[in-house]
mmCIF file of C-alpha atoms in Angstrom:
data_model
loop_
_atom_site.group_PDB
_atom_site.id
_atom_site.type_symbol
_atom_site.label_atom_id
_atom_site.label_comp_id
_atom_site.label_asym_id
_atom_site.label_seq_id
_atom_site.Cartn_x
_atom_site.Cartn_y
_atom_site.Cartn_z
ATOM 1 C CA MET C 1 14.556 -30.330 -21.072
ATOM 2 C CA THR C 2 14.714 -34.113 -20.758
ATOM 3 C CA THR C 3 12.433 -36.957 -20.197
ATOM 4 C CA ASP C 4 13.052 -40.293 -18.515
ATOM 5 C CA LYS C 5 12.830 -43.222 -20.919
ATOM 6 C CA GLY C 6 9.235 -44.373 -21.023
ATOM 7 C CA SER C 7 8.080 -41.436 -18.745
ATOM 8 C CA THR C 8 6.541 -38.197 -19.584
ATOM 9 C CA ARG C 9 8.119 -36.496 -16.493
ATOM 10 C CA TYR C 10 9.940 -33.387 -17.473
ATOM 11 C CA HIS C 11 13.220 -32.370 -15.743
ATOM 12 C CA HIS C 12 14.457 -28.657 -15.963
ATOM 13 C CA GLY C 13 16.193 -28.171 -12.684
ATOM 14 C CA ASN C 14 13.976 -26.156 -10.517
ATOM 15 C CA LEU C 15 10.920 -25.669 -12.885
ATOM 16 C CA ARG C 16 8.391 -24.729 -10.397
ATOM 17 C CA PRO C 17 10.193 -21.678 -8.925
ATOM 18 C CA THR C 18 11.268 -20.713 -12.582
ATOM 19 C CA LEU C 19 7.624 -20.912 -13.675
ATOM 20 C CA LEU C 20 6.733 -18.720 -10.767
ATOM 21 C CA SER C 21 9.545 -16.242 -11.412
ATOM 22 C CA VAL C 22 8.686 -15.922 -15.076
ATOM 23 C CA ALA C 23 4.915 -15.532 -14.314
ATOM 24 C CA ARG C 24 5.737 -12.794 -11.872
ATOM 25 C CA ALA C 25 7.881 -10.898 -14.352
ATOM 26 C CA LEU C 26 4.828 -11.207 -16.796
ATOM 27 C CA LEU C 27 2.582 -10.041 -14.227
ATOM 28 C CA GLU C 28 4.676 -6.930 -13.471
ATOM 29 C CA GLU C 29 5.000 -6.190 -17.296
ATOM 30 C CA GLY C 30 1.297 -6.364 -18.081
ATOM 31 C CA GLY C 31 -0.762 -7.028 -15.017
ATOM 32 C CA PRO C 32 -2.836 -10.185 -14.370
ATOM 33 C CA GLU C 33 -4.278 -10.251 -17.766
ATOM 34 C CA ALA C 34 -0.701 -10.720 -19.103
ATOM 35 C CA LEU C 35 -0.517 -14.250 -17.663
ATOM 36 C CA SER C 36 -0.585 -17.086 -20.141
ATOM 37 C CA LEU C 37 0.537 -20.575 -19.639
ATOM 38 C CA ARG C 38 1.894 -20.809 -23.162
ATOM 39 C CA GLU C 39 3.947 -17.551 -22.570
ATOM 40 C CA ILE C 40 5.185 -18.532 -19.226
ATOM 41 C CA GLY C 41 6.458 -21.950 -20.698
ATOM 42 C CA ARG C 42 8.010 -20.178 -23.675
ATOM 43 C CA ARG C 43 9.866 -17.701 -21.415
ATOM 44 C CA ALA C 44 10.879 -20.523 -19.167
ATOM 45 C CA GLY C 45 12.175 -22.483 -22.160
ATOM 46 C CA VAL C 46 9.644 -25.409 -21.819
ATOM 47 C CA SER C 47 6.525 -26.438 -23.427
ATOM 48 C CA ALA C 48 3.017 -25.535 -21.881
ATOM 49 C CA PRO C 49 2.430 -29.263 -21.212
ATOM 50 C CA ALA C 50 5.693 -29.423 -19.134
ATOM 51 C CA ALA C 51 4.299 -26.527 -17.000
ATOM 52 C CA TYR C 52 1.218 -28.477 -16.253
ATOM 53 C CA HIS C 53 3.295 -31.064 -14.437
ATOM 54 C CA TYR C 54 3.745 -28.386 -11.772
ATOM 55 C CA PHE C 55 0.619 -26.465 -12.095
ATOM 56 C CA SER C 56 -2.793 -27.954 -13.069
ATOM 57 C CA SER C 57 -3.905 -24.566 -14.627
ATOM 58 C CA LEU C 58 -3.258 -20.900 -15.059
ATOM 59 C CA ASP C 59 -5.442 -20.391 -11.941
ATOM 60 C CA ALA C 60 -3.091 -22.609 -9.902
ATOM 61 C CA ILE C 61 -0.181 -20.475 -10.890
ATOM 62 C CA ALA C 62 -2.068 -17.318 -10.048
ATOM 63 C CA ALA C 63 -2.908 -18.818 -6.666
ATOM 64 C CA ALA C 64 0.754 -19.698 -5.977
ATOM 65 C CA LEU C 65 1.700 -16.120 -6.829
ATOM 66 C CA ALA C 66 -0.891 -14.598 -4.640
ATOM 67 C CA GLU C 67 0.212 -16.776 -1.608
ATOM 68 C CA GLN C 68 3.806 -15.742 -2.345
ATOM 69 C CA GLY C 69 2.694 -12.183 -2.408
ATOM 70 C CA PHE C 70 0.788 -12.229 0.700
ATOM 71 C CA ALA C 71 3.738 -14.040 2.500
ATOM 72 C CA GLU C 72 6.068 -11.316 1.211
ATOM 73 C CA LEU C 73 3.760 -8.582 2.297
ATOM 74 C CA SER C 74 3.256 -10.069 5.726
ATOM 75 C CA GLU C 75 7.066 -10.282 6.120
ATOM 76 C CA ARG C 76 7.478 -6.501 5.273
ATOM 77 C CA ILE C 77 4.723 -5.464 7.746
ATOM 78 C CA ASP C 78 6.373 -7.738 10.419
ATOM 79 C CA ALA C 79 9.806 -6.066 9.747
ATOM 80 C CA ALA C 80 8.203 -2.531 9.890
ATOM 81 C CA LEU C 81 6.382 -3.308 13.167
ATOM 82 C CA ALA C 82 9.564 -4.739 14.653
ATOM 83 C CA GLY C 83 11.549 -1.636 13.496
ATOM 84 C CA PRO C 84 12.286 1.613 15.601
ATOM 85 C CA ARG C 85 8.754 2.943 14.952
ATOM 86 C CA ARG C 86 6.938 -0.294 16.008
ATOM 87 C CA HIS C 87 3.441 0.950 15.316
ATOM 88 C CA LEU C 88 0.485 0.576 12.762
ATOM 89 C CA LEU C 89 1.736 3.622 10.752
ATOM 90 C CA ALA C 90 5.099 1.958 9.834
ATOM 91 C CA GLY C 91 2.999 -1.112 8.911
ATOM 92 C CA GLY C 92 0.789 0.892 6.786
ATOM 93 C CA ILE C 93 3.757 2.571 5.065
ATOM 94 C CA ALA C 94 5.319 -0.806 4.418
ATOM 95 C CA TYR C 95 1.999 -2.063 3.011
ATOM 96 C CA VAL C 96 1.731 0.820 0.431
ATOM 97 C CA ALA C 97 5.494 0.459 -0.501
ATOM 98 C CA PHE C 98 4.866 -3.225 -1.226
ATOM 99 C CA ALA C 99 2.069 -2.407 -3.625
ATOM 100 C CA ARG C 100 4.087 0.340 -5.302
ATOM 101 C CA ALA C 101 6.988 -2.098 -5.731
ATOM 102 C CA ASN C 102 4.766 -5.009 -7.066
ATOM 103 C CA PRO C 103 1.699 -3.472 -8.743
ATOM 104 C CA GLY C 104 0.815 -6.465 -10.877
ATOM 105 C CA LEU C 105 1.258 -8.865 -7.956
ATOM 106 C CA TYR C 106 -0.678 -6.614 -5.672
ATOM 107 C CA ARG C 107 -3.688 -6.571 -8.044
ATOM 108 C CA LEU C 108 -3.432 -10.339 -8.535
ATOM 109 C CA MET C 109 -3.442 -10.880 -4.739
ATOM 110 C CA PHE C 110 -6.906 -9.255 -4.457
ATOM 111 C CA GLY C 111 -8.285 -11.347 -7.265
ATOM 112 C CA GLU C 112 -7.875 -9.170 -10.309
ATOM 113 C CA GLY C 113 -8.145 -11.381 -13.366
ATOM 114 C CA PHE C 114 -8.763 -14.453 -11.218
ATOM 115 C CA GLN C 115 -11.504 -13.393 -8.797
ATOM 116 C CA ALA C 116 -13.648 -16.554 -8.780
ATOM 117 C CA TYR C 117 -10.619 -18.776 -8.002
ATOM 118 C CA ALA C 118 -9.146 -16.493 -5.612
ATOM 119 C CA LYS C 119 -12.416 -16.282 -3.677
ATOM 120 C CA GLY C 120 -12.641 -20.018 -2.935
ATOM 121 C CA ASN C 121 -8.920 -20.596 -2.273
ATOM 122 C CA GLU C 122 -8.386 -21.288 1.444
ATOM 123 C CA ALA C 123 -4.589 -20.706 1.271
ATOM 124 C CA ILE C 124 -5.026 -17.385 -0.307
ATOM 125 C CA GLY C 125 -7.933 -16.414 2.268
ATOM 126 C CA ALA C 126 -5.658 -17.602 5.166
ATOM 127 C CA SER C 127 -2.740 -15.462 3.845
ATOM 128 C CA ARG C 128 -4.966 -12.529 3.411
ATOM 129 C CA MET C 129 -6.343 -12.965 6.964
ATOM 130 C CA ARG C 130 -2.738 -13.059 8.265
ATOM 131 C CA VAL C 131 -2.053 -9.547 6.967
ATOM 132 C CA TYR C 132 -5.344 -8.476 8.410
ATOM 133 C CA ARG C 133 -4.659 -9.966 11.698
ATOM 134 C CA GLN C 134 -1.275 -7.994 11.920
ATOM 135 C CA MET C 135 -3.590 -4.751 11.885
ATOM 136 C CA LYS C 136 -6.033 -6.202 14.534
ATOM 137 C CA ASP C 137 -3.373 -7.304 16.968
ATOM 138 C CA ASP C 138 -2.246 -3.655 17.369
ATOM 139 C CA LEU C 139 -5.771 -2.421 17.538
ATOM 140 C CA GLU C 140 -6.737 -4.778 20.173
ATOM 141 C CA LYS C 141 -4.097 -3.004 22.377
ATOM 142 C CA ARG C 142 -5.880 0.377 21.818
ATOM 143 C CA LEU C 143 -9.636 -0.191 21.430
ATOM 144 C CA ALA C 144 -12.539 -1.918 23.204
ATOM 145 C CA PRO C 145 -13.105 -5.426 21.636
ATOM 146 C CA GLU C 146 -16.307 -4.426 20.042
ATOM 147 C CA ALA C 147 -14.509 -1.630 18.069
ATOM 148 C CA VAL C 148 -11.681 -3.589 16.653
ATOM 149 C CA ALA C 149 -13.151 -5.392 13.670
ATOM 150 C CA ASN C 150 -14.641 -1.946 12.236
ATOM 151 C CA ALA C 151 -11.356 -0.097 12.963
ATOM 152 C CA ALA C 152 -9.313 -2.803 11.221
ATOM 153 C CA LEU C 153 -11.682 -2.773 8.260
ATOM 154 C CA PHE C 154 -11.381 1.095 8.035
ATOM 155 C CA LEU C 155 -7.601 1.037 8.310
ATOM 156 C CA TRP C 156 -7.292 -1.712 5.680
ATOM 157 C CA SER C 157 -9.672 0.126 3.455
ATOM 158 C CA LEU C 158 -7.738 3.149 3.691
ATOM 159 C CA THR C 159 -4.370 1.547 3.119
ATOM 160 C CA HIS C 160 -5.607 -0.635 0.265
ATOM 161 C CA GLY C 161 -7.213 2.401 -1.469
ATOM 162 C CA LEU C 162 -4.202 4.606 -0.948
ATOM 163 C CA ALA C 163 -2.025 1.771 -2.466
ATOM 164 C CA LEU C 164 -4.327 1.408 -5.533
ATOM 165 C CA LEU C 165 -4.470 5.126 -6.125
ATOM 166 C CA MET C 166 -0.687 5.331 -6.011
ATOM 167 C CA ILE C 167 -0.083 2.384 -8.333
ATOM 168 C CA ASP C 168 -2.730 3.496 -10.690
ATOM 169 C CA GLY C 169 -1.033 6.927 -10.951
ATOM 170 C CA GLN C 170 -4.214 8.680 -9.669
ATOM 171 C CA ILE C 171 -2.366 10.814 -7.284
ATOM 172 C CA GLU C 172 1.002 12.461 -7.481
ATOM 173 C CA PRO C 173 3.076 11.160 -4.504
ATOM 174 C CA GLY C 174 5.839 13.831 -5.073
ATOM 175 C CA LEU C 175 9.460 12.876 -4.678
ATOM 176 C CA ASP C 176 9.033 10.722 -1.583
ATOM 177 C CA PRO C 177 6.038 8.238 -1.915
ATOM 178 C CA ASP C 178 6.692 7.003 1.536
ATOM 179 C CA ALA C 179 6.281 10.328 2.994
ATOM 180 C CA LYS C 180 3.058 11.043 1.204
ATOM 181 C CA ALA C 181 1.729 7.593 2.417
ATOM 182 C CA GLU C 182 2.856 8.608 5.984
ATOM 183 C CA GLU C 183 1.007 12.016 5.697
ATOM 184 C CA VAL C 184 -2.209 10.362 4.541
ATOM 185 C CA LEU C 185 -2.160 7.536 6.855
ATOM 186 C CA LYS C 186 -1.263 9.613 9.923
ATOM 187 C CA LEU C 187 -4.739 11.138 9.609
ATOM 188 C CA ALA C 188 -6.339 7.888 10.463
ATOM 189 C CA GLY C 189 -4.246 7.580 13.642
ATOM 190 C CA LEU C 190 -5.353 10.983 14.956
ATOM 191 C CA GLY C 191 -8.554 9.440 16.390
ATOM 192 C CA LEU C 192 -6.899 6.328 17.830
ATOM 193 C CA PRO C 193 -6.081 6.071 21.489
ATOM 194 C CA ALA C 194 -2.285 5.155 22.348
ATOM 195 C CA ALA C 195 -1.565 1.319 22.911
ATOM 196 C CA LYS C 196 -2.218 0.196 26.372
#
């Protein structure tokens, strides 16, 4: 770490992505409550004040991680929907798989440990709504307009709940967690008409 002469600007290569990477590792080790600006700085090899040059607070780091998480989740759902199966079930399986692979990040994305900050953050809200929109887009091909909002909320509730049950170890997914997710999520699709 160096400073310019007469300046308090810190240089550490790509410190912002490094801080986020370290914070994400901490998150996966101990969940949202494990995040600490001091520990993030220590593991990144910089002082906590150096981290403040990139993030004004721990809330700002949490928000950046949540945005990153929603972008990754959205990409995975897009990839699943563009794959050979091309339907909501594939998106739901991808959603649950993302939560299983990133349990700390997934909890943070929905406000655990940073609820007040996440609620008022427009970028997080927009990212969350993009994932919701992916579900709604498919449902709009199947249902009358007045039924779409409740159906999307039902499917998101089911998928989110299943994801939390799995990452919390509340259910035994067996040898193939994706297959278990598919079995459960298929039940929701039994009542849905085919896409028009």
